[in-house]
Tab-separated table of C-alpha atoms in Angstrom:
chain	number	residue	atom	x	y	z
A	1	MET	CA	175.972	3.685	189.584
A	2	LEU	CA	175.019	6.702	191.624
A	3	GLN	CA	178.546	6.955	192.929
A	4	TYR	CA	179.926	6.905	189.389
A	5	SER	CA	177.598	9.653	188.156
A	6	THR	CA	178.471	11.808	191.183
A	7	SER	CA	182.128	11.323	190.395
A	8	ILE	CA	181.541	12.357	186.786
A	9	SER	CA	179.596	15.440	187.824
A	10	LYS	CA	182.368	16.427	190.243
A	11	THR	CA	184.913	15.940	187.473
A	12	LEU	CA	182.825	17.995	185.060
A	13	ASN	CA	182.392	20.691	187.658
A	14	LEU	CA	186.156	20.719	188.223
A	15	ASP	CA	186.776	20.885	184.458
A	16	GLU	CA	184.423	23.848	184.167
A	17	LYS	CA	186.312	25.641	186.932
A	18	VAL	CA	189.616	24.893	185.237
A	19	MET	CA	188.283	26.104	181.877
A	20	THR	CA	186.911	29.280	183.447
A	21	SER	CA	190.232	29.851	185.166
A	22	LEU	CA	192.123	29.292	181.892
A	23	GLN	CA	189.841	31.683	180.047
A	24	GLN	CA	190.368	34.363	182.677
A	25	ASN	CA	194.121	33.806	182.662
A	26	TRP	CA	194.203	34.060	178.863
A	27	TYR	CA	192.271	37.321	179.015
A	28	ARG	CA	194.572	38.711	181.706
A	29	LYS	CA	197.656	37.669	179.732
A	30	LEU	CA	196.249	39.401	176.677
A	31	LEU	CA	195.544	42.523	178.706
A	32	SER	CA	199.046	42.500	180.125
A	33	TYR	CA	200.432	42.998	176.596
A	34	PHE	CA	198.155	45.969	175.881
A	35	PRO	CA	200.477	48.623	177.404
A	36	ILE	CA	203.384	47.269	175.340
A	37	PHE	CA	201.214	47.407	172.223
A	38	LEU	CA	200.094	50.946	173.052
A	39	ILE	CA	203.659	52.156	173.659
A	40	THR	CA	204.860	50.535	170.423
A	41	ILE	CA	202.119	52.157	168.341
A	42	THR	CA	202.757	55.518	170.020
A	43	LEU	CA	206.489	55.296	169.253
A	44	ILE	CA	205.815	54.391	165.632
A	45	VAL	CA	203.459	57.356	165.207
A	46	PHE	CA	205.887	59.710	166.972
A	47	LEU	CA	208.833	58.582	164.835
A	48	SER	CA	206.712	58.953	161.704
A	49	PHE	CA	205.954	62.567	162.622
A	50	ILE	CA	209.644	63.253	163.252
A	51	MET	CA	210.642	61.754	159.894
A	52	PHE	CA	207.887	63.663	158.094
A	53	ASN	CA	208.988	66.895	159.769
A	54	LYS	CA	212.614	66.321	158.739
A	55	ALA	CA	211.646	65.533	155.134
A	56	SER	CA	209.438	68.638	155.006
A	57	ARG	CA	212.257	70.855	156.268
A	58	GLU	CA	214.696	69.431	153.704
A	59	GLU	CA	212.216	69.960	150.862
A	60	ALA	CA	211.478	73.495	152.064
A	61	ALA	CA	215.208	74.287	152.144
A	62	LYS	CA	215.594	72.868	148.631
A	63	ALA	CA	212.640	74.923	147.354
A	64	ASN	CA	214.026	78.054	149.033
A	65	GLY	CA	217.398	77.490	147.350
A	66	ILE	CA	215.805	77.067	143.933
A	67	SER	CA	213.629	80.167	144.300
A	68	THR	CA	216.567	82.204	145.631
A	69	ARG	CA	218.725	81.144	142.686
A	70	PHE	CA	215.916	82.038	140.271
A	71	ILE	CA	215.455	85.482	141.862
A	72	MET	CA	219.217	86.133	141.833
A	73	GLU	CA	219.428	85.215	138.152
A	74	ASP	CA	216.389	87.365	137.436
A	75	LEU	CA	217.913	90.357	139.245
A	76	ALA	CA	221.333	89.853	137.652
A	77	ALA	CA	219.966	89.713	134.090
A	78	PRO	CA	219.014	93.465	133.832
A	79	SER	CA	222.386	94.562	135.198
A	80	MET	CA	224.130	92.419	132.560
A	81	ARG	CA	222.065	94.054	129.829
A	82	LEU	CA	223.098	97.532	130.995
A	83	ARG	CA	226.783	96.818	130.552
């Protein structure tokens, strides 16, 4: 009986070591993906800024065109009245 209980305790001790090893490996595997995650998030943020910048420039050009057309029409109206 003593031999059996010693065998069980050795098995349990081995299982605890295996479980601890698996937990550490899982944590290390998770940490190994962190740089990929960080690079992906950084790229997404960077591309978002680029797209926002492009959209802002296009809208600014459109607004400039509208205001320029309005000013040209406003300046042309008095000269038409003089004729």
